[in-house]
CSV table of C-alpha atoms in Angstrom, one decimal:
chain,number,residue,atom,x,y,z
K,1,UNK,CA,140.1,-44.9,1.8
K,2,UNK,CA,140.2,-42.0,4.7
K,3,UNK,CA,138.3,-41.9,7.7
K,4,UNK,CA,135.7,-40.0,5.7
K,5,UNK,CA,135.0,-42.7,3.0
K,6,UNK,CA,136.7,-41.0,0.6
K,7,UNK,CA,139.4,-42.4,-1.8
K,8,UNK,CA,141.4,-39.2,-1.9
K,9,UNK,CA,144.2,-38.3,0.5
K,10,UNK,CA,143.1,-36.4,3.7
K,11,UNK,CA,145.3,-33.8,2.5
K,12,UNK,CA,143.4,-33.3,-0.9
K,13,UNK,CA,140.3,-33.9,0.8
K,14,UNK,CA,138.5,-30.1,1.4
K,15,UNK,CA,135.5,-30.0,4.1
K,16,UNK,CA,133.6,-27.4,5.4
K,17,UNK,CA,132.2,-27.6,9.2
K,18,UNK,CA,128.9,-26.1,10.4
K,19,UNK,CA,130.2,-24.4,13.6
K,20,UNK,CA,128.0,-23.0,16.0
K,21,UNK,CA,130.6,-22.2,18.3
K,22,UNK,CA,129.6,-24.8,20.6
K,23,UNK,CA,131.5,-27.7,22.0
K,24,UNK,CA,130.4,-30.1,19.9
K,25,UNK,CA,131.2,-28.5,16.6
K,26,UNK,CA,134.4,-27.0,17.8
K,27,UNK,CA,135.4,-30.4,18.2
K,28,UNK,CA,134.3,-32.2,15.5
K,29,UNK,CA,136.3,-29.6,13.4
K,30,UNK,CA,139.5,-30.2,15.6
K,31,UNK,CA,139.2,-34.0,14.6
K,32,UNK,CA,139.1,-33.4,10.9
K,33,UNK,CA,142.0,-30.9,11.1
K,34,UNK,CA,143.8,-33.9,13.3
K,35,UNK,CA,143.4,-36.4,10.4
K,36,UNK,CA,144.8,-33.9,7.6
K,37,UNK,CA,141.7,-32.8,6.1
K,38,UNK,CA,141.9,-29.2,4.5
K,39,UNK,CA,139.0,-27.6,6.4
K,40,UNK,CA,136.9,-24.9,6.2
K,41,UNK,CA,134.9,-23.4,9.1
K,42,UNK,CA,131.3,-21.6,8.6
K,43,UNK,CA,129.3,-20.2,10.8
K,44,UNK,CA,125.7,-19.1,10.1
K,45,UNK,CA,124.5,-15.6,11.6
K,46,UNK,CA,120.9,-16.6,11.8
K,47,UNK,CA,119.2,-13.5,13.6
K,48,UNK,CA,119.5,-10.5,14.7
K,49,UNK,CA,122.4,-10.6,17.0
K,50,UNK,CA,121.1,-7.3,19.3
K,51,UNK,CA,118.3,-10.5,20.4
K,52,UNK,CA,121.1,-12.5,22.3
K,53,UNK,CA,122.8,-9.7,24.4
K,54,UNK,CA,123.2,-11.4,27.8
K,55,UNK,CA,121.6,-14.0,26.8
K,56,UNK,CA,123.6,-17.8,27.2
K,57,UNK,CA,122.3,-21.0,26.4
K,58,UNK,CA,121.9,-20.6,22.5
K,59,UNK,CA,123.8,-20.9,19.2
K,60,UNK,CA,124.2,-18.7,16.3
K,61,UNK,CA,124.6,-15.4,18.9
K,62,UNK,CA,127.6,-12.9,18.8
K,63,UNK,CA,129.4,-14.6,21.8
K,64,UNK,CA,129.0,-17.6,19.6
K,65,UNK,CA,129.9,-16.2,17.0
K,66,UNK,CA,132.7,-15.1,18.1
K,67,UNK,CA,134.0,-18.7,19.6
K,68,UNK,CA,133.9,-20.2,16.7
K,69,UNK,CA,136.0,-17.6,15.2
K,70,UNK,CA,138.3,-18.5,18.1
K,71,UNK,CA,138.1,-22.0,17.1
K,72,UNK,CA,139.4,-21.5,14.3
K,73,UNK,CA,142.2,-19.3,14.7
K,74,UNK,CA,143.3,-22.1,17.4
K,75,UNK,CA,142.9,-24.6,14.2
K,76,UNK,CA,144.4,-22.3,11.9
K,77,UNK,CA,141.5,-23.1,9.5
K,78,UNK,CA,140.1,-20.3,7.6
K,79,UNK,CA,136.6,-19.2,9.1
K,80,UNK,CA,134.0,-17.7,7.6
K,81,UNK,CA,130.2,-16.2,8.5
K,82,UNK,CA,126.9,-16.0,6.2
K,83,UNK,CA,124.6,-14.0,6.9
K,84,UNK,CA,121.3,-16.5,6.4
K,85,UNK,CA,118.6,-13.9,8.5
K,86,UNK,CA,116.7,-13.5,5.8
K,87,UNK,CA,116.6,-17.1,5.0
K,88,UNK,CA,116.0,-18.0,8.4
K,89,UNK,CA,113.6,-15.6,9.4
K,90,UNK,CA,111.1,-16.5,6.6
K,91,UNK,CA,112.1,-20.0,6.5
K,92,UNK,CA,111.9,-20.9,10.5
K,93,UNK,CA,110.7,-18.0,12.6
K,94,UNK,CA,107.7,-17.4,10.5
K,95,UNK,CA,107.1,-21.0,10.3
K,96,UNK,CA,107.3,-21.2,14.2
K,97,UNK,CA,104.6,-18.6,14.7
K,98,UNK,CA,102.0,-19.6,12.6
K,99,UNK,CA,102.3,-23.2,14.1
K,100,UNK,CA,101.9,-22.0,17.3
K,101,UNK,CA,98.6,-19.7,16.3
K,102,UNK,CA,97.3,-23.1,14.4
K,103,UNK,CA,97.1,-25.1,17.8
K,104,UNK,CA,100.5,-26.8,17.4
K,105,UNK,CA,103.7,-27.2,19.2
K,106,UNK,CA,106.4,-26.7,16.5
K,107,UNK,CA,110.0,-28.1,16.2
K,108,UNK,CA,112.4,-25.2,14.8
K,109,UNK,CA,115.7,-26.4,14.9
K,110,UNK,CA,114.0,-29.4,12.8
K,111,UNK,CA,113.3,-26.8,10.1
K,112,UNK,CA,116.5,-25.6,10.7
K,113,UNK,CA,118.3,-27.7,9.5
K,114,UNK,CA,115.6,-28.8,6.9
K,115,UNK,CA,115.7,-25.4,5.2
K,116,UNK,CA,119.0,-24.0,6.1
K,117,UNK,CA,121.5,-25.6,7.8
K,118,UNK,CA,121.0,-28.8,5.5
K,119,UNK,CA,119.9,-26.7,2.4
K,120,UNK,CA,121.4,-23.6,2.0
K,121,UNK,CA,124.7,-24.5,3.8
K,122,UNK,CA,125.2,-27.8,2.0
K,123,UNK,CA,125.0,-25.5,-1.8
K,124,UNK,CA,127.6,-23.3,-0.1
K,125,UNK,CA,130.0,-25.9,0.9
K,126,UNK,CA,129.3,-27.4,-2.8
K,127,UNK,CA,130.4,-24.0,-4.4
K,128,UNK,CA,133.9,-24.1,-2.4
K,129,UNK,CA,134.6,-27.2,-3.9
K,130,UNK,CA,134.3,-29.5,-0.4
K,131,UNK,CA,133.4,-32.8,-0.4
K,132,UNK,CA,131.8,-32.8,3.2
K,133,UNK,CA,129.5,-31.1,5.0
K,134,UNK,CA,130.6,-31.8,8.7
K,135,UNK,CA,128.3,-31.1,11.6
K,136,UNK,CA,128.8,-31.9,15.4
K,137,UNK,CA,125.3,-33.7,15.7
K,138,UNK,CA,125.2,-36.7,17.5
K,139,UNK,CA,124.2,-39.5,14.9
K,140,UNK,CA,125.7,-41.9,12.6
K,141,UNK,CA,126.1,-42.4,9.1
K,142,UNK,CA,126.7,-46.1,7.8
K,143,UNK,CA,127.1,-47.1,4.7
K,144,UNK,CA,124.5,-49.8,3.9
K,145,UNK,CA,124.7,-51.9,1.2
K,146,UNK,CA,123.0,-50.0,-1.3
K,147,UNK,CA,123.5,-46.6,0.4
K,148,UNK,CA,124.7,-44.2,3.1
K,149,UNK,CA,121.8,-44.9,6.2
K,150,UNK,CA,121.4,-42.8,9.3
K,151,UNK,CA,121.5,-44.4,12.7
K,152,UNK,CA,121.1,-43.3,15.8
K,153,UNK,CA,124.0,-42.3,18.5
K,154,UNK,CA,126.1,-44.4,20.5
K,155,UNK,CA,125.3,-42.5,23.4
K,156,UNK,CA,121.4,-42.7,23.7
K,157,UNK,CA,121.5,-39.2,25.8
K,158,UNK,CA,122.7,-37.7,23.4
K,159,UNK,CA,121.3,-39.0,19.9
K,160,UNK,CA,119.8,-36.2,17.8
K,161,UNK,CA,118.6,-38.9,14.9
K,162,UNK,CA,114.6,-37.0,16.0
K,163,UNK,CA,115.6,-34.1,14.4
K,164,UNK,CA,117.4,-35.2,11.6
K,165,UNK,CA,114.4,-37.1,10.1
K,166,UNK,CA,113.6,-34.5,7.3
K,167,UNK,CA,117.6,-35.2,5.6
K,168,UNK,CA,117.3,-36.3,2.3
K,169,UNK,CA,119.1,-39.2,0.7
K,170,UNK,CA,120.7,-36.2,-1.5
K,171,UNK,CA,122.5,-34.6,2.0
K,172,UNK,CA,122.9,-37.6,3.9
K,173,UNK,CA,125.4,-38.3,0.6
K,174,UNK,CA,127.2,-35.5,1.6
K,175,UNK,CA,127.0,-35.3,5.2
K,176,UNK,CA,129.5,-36.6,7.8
K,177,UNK,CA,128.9,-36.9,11.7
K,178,UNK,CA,132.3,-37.3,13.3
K,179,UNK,CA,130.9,-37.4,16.8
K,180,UNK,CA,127.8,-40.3,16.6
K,181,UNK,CA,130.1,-43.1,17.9
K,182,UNK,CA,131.0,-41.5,21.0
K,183,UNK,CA,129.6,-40.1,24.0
K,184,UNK,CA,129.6,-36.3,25.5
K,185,UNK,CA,131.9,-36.6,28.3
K,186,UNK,CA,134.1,-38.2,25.1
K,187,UNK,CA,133.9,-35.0,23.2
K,188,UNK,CA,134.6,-32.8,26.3
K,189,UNK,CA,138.0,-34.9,26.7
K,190,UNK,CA,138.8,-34.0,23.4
K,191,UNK,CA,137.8,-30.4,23.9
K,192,UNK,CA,140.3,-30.2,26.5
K,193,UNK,CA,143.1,-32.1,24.7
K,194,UNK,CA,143.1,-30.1,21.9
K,195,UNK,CA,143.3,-26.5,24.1
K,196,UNK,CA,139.4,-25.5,23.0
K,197,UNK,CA,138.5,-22.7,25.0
K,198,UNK,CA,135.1,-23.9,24.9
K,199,UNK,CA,135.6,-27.0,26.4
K,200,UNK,CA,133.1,-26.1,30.0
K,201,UNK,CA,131.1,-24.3,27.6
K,202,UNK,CA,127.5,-25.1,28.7
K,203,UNK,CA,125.5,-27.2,26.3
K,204,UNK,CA,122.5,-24.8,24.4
K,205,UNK,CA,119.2,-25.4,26.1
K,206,UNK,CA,116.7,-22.8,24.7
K,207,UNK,CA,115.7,-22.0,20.8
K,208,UNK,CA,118.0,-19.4,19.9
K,209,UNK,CA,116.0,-17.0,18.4
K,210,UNK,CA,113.8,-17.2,21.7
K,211,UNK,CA,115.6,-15.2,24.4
K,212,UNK,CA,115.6,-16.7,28.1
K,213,UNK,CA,113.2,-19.2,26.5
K,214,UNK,CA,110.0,-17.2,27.0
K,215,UNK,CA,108.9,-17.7,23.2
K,216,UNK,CA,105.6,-16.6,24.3
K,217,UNK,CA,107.2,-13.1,24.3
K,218,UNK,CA,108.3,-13.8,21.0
K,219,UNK,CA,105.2,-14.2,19.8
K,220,UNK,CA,103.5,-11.6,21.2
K,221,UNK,CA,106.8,-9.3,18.8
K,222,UNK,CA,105.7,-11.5,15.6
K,223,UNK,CA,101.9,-12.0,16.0
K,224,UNK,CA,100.3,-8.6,18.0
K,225,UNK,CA,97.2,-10.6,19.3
K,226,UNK,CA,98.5,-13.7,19.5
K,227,UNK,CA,97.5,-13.7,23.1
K,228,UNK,CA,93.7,-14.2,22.6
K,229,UNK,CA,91.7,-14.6,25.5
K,230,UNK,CA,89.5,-17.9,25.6
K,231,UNK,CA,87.6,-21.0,27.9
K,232,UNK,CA,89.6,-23.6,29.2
K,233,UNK,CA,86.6,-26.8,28.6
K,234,UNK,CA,85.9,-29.8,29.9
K,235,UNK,CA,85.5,-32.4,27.2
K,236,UNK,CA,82.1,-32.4,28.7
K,237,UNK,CA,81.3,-29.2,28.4
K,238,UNK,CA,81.1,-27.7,31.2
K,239,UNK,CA,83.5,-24.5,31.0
K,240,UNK,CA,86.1,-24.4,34.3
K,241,UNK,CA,87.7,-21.3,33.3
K,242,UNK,CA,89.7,-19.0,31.1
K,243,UNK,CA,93.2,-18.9,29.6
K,244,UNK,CA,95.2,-15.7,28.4
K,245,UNK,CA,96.4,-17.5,24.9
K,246,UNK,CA,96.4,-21.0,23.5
K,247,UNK,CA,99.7,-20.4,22.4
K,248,UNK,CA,100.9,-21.1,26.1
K,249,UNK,CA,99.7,-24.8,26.1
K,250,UNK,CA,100.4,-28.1,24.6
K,251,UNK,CA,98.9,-31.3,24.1
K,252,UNK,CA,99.1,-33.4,27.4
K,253,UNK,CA,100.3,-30.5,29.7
K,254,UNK,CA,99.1,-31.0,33.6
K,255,UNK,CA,100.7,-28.2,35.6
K,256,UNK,CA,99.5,-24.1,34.8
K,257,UNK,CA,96.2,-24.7,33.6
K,258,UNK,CA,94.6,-22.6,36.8
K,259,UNK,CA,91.7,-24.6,36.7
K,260,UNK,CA,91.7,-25.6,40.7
K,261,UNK,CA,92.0,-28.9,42.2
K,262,UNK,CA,89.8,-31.7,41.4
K,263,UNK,CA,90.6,-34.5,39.5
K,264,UNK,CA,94.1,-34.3,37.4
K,265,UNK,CA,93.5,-32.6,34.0
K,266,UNK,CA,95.1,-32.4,30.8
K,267,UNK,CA,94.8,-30.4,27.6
K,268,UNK,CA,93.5,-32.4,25.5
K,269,UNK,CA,93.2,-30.7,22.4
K,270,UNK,CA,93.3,-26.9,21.1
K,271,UNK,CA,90.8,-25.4,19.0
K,272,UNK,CA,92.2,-22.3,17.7
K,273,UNK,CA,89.3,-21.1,15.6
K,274,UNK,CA,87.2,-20.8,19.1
K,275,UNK,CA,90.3,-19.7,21.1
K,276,UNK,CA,89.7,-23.0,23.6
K,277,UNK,CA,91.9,-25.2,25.7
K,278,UNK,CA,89.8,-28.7,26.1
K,279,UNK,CA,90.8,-30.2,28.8
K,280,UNK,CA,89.9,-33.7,30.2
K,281,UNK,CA,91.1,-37.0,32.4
K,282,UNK,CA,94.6,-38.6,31.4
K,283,UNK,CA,92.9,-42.0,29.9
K,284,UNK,CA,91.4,-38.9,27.1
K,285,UNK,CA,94.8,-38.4,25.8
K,286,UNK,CA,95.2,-42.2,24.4
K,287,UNK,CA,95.6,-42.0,20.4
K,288,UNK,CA,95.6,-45.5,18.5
K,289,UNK,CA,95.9,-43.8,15.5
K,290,UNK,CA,97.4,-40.3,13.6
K,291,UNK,CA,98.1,-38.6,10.4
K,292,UNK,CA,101.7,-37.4,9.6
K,293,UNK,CA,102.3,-35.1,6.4
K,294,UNK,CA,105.0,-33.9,4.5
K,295,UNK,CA,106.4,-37.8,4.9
K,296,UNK,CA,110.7,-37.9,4.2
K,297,UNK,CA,112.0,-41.7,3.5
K,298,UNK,CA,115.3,-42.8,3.9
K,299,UNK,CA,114.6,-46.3,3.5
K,300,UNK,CA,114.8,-48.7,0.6
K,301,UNK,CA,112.8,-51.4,-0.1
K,302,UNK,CA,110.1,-50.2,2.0
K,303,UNK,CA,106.7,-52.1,1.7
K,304,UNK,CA,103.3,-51.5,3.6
K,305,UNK,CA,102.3,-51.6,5.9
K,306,UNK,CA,105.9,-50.7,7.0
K,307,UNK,CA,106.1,-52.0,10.7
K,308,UNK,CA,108.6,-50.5,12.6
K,309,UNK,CA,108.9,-48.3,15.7
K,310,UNK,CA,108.1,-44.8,15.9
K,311,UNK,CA,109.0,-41.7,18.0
K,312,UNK,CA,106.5,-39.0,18.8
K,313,UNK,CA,108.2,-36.8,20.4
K,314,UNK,CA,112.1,-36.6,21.1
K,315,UNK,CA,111.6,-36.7,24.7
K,316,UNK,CA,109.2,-40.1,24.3
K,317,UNK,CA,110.8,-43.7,23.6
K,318,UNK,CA,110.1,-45.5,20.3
K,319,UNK,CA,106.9,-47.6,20.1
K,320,UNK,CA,105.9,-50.3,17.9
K,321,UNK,CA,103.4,-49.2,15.3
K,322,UNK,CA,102.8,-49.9,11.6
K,323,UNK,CA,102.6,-47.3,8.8
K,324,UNK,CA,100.5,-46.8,6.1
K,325,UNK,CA,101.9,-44.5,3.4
K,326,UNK,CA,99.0,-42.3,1.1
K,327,UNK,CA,101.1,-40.3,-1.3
K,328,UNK,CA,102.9,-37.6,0.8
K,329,UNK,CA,101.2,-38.8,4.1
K,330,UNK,CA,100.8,-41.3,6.1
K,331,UNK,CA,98.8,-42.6,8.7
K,332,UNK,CA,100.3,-44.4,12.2
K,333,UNK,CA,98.6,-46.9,13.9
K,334,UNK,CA,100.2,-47.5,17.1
K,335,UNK,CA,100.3,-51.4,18.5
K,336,UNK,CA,99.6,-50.0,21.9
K,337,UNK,CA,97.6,-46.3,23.3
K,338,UNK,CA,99.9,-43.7,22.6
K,339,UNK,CA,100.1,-40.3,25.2
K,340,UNK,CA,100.5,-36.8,24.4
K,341,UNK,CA,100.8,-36.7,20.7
K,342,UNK,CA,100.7,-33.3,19.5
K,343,UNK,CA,100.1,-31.8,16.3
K,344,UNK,CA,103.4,-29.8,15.2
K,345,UNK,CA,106.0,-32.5,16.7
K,346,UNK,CA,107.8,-35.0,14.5
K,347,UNK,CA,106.9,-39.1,14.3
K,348,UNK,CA,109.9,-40.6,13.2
K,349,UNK,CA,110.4,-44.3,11.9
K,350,UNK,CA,112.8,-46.5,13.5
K,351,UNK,CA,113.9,-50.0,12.1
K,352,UNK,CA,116.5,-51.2,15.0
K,353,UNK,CA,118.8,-47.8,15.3
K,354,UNK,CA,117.9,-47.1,11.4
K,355,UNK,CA,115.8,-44.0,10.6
K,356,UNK,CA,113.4,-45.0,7.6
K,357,UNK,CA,111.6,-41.5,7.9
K,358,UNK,CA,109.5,-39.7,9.7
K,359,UNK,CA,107.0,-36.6,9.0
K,360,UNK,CA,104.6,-33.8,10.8
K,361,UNK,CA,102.3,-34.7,13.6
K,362,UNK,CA,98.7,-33.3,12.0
K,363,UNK,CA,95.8,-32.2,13.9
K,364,UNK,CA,93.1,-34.9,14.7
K,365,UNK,CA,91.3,-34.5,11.6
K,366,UNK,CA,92.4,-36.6,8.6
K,367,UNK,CA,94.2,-34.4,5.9
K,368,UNK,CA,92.7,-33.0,3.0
């Protein structure tokens, strides 16, 4: 068996690597050509590439574009580019906006590679006859004993399991994550040995489709109005001012309300129908409870209520809480007071380092 589970010779084993043009990808390509794979390099042109001029930070750009072509000709792999703008324009970008205008705080690159990357890409490595799909994320994929399971990184820092939660058992199957058992400085050593000219190349930081992360502006391009004026209110009532746009708040955000001094605030909720930004005392943003749709298992043998730990946000540790599944939902009681939880954002399950699943944050009201 090679080092990708399969019972072929590396040789007569063809993969194809999602290559951003990053660090991360560029090296987890370099591996498999290492071990003898035949490999395939793709990159995805995304957008339109006239958004990313001088911009740095993101993936899927010309400049990146044009690494990963470099990549490859270091590799000597053959290297091709899809044009997926359509696909991702309708499938993520509108999807982003019409979160944002429904009072949530959306997760893109989640429904990235939900729609595209782990869609779209998968069929097209299927079609060149490849075995693998090979992606420079940081998490693991172990065989269980009934099935292939996704765990979380090595390298805590760096596991990317939170946005991962939406693969299906079908692409988990297929997929293969080369660099989950190590950490970044790791794959940077690597970058170096192997003569990657991306090997400094800074990590991406921003959205890529939202240039020098103002997505506001981005917004403004896709939704003319978005920017509705409205009252920033107290949970009491009383109004303490106005805001130019809920679209430029999230659920338990402190600093920019321009509100004054006083006690410490936070927005508590936002009601897009009346354009307002409720605002109250931290205590206010303690949920015990919430409703998560469009639910995506990767466990087996799962029985309710499943307890387990769950993440909220990626940027928020697990917590313990118990789910209770309702068809295609499911609601999350948390053991303890959870903070911040807004609609939009992912809650995924965690048993130990195991994802079981996970789904989308709803807004306080229980789904129809």
């Amino acid at each position: 068996m090679n080092s990708l589970g399969f019972d072929t010779n590396p040789k007569d084993t063809r993969i194809v690597v999602a290559m951003s043009g990053g660090v991360d990808s560029s090296v987890a390509a370099a591996l498999m050509v290492e071990a003898g794979f035949e490999v395939i390099g793709m990159t995805l042109q995304l957008y339109d590439q006239g958004m990313a001029l001088g911009k740095k930070g993101a993936c899927c750009a010309g400049q990146d574009i044009y690494d990963a072509r470099q990549v490859c000709d270091k590799l000597h792999i053959p290297h091709y580019v899809l044009d997926y703008e359509s696909r991702f324009s309708q499938a993520v970008i509108e999807d982003f906006a019409d979160s944002y205008l429904k009072g949530e705080t959306p997760i893109p690159c989640v429904r990235c590679n939900q729609q595209v990357k782990f869609k779209d890409l998968l069929t097209t490595a299927r079609d060149l006859g490849a075995q693998a799909l090979v992606t420079g994320h940081y998490v693991r994929r172990e065989m269980g004993k009934k099935k292939a399971e996704l765990h979380r990184a090595i390298d805590p820092s760096r596991d990317q399991s939170y946005f991962l939660f939406a693969t299906t058992q079908t692409q988990l199957d297929f997929l293969r994550f080369p660099l989950g058992n190590m950490p970044k400085i790791e794959t940077r050593d690597h970058a170096l040995r192997f003569g990657l000219e991306v090997a400094e190349k800074p990590d991406s930081q921003d959205i890529c489709f939202v240039p020098n992360g103002s997505y506001v502006s981005v917004l403004e391009k896709l939704r003319p109005g978005a920017l509705e004026e409205g009252d920033i209110v107290h949970m009491d009532g009383r109004v303490l001012g106005r805001h130019k746009g809920i679209i430029t708040y999230t659920i338990g955000q402190r600093k920019g309300l321009g509100i004054g001094g006083g006690e410490p605030l936070y927005v508590i909720r936002l009601n897009p129908e009346s354009h307002q930004v409720i605002v109250g005392p931290y205590e206010a943003l303690a949920r015990t409870e919430m409703w998560v749709k469009e639910v995506n298992w990767l466990g087996d043998n799962i029985t309710m209520p499943l307890k387990c730990e769950v993440k909220v946000r990626s940027t928020r540790p697990p917590v313990p809480a118990e789910v209770y599944l309702e068809e295609n939902r499911a609601r999350v009681v948390f053991l303890n007071p959870e903070y911040g939880v807004a609609p939009g954002q992912a809650c995924v399950f965690y048993e130990g380092n195991r994802v079981l699943g996970g789904g989308w944050i709803v807004r306080e009201e229980v789904p129809a």
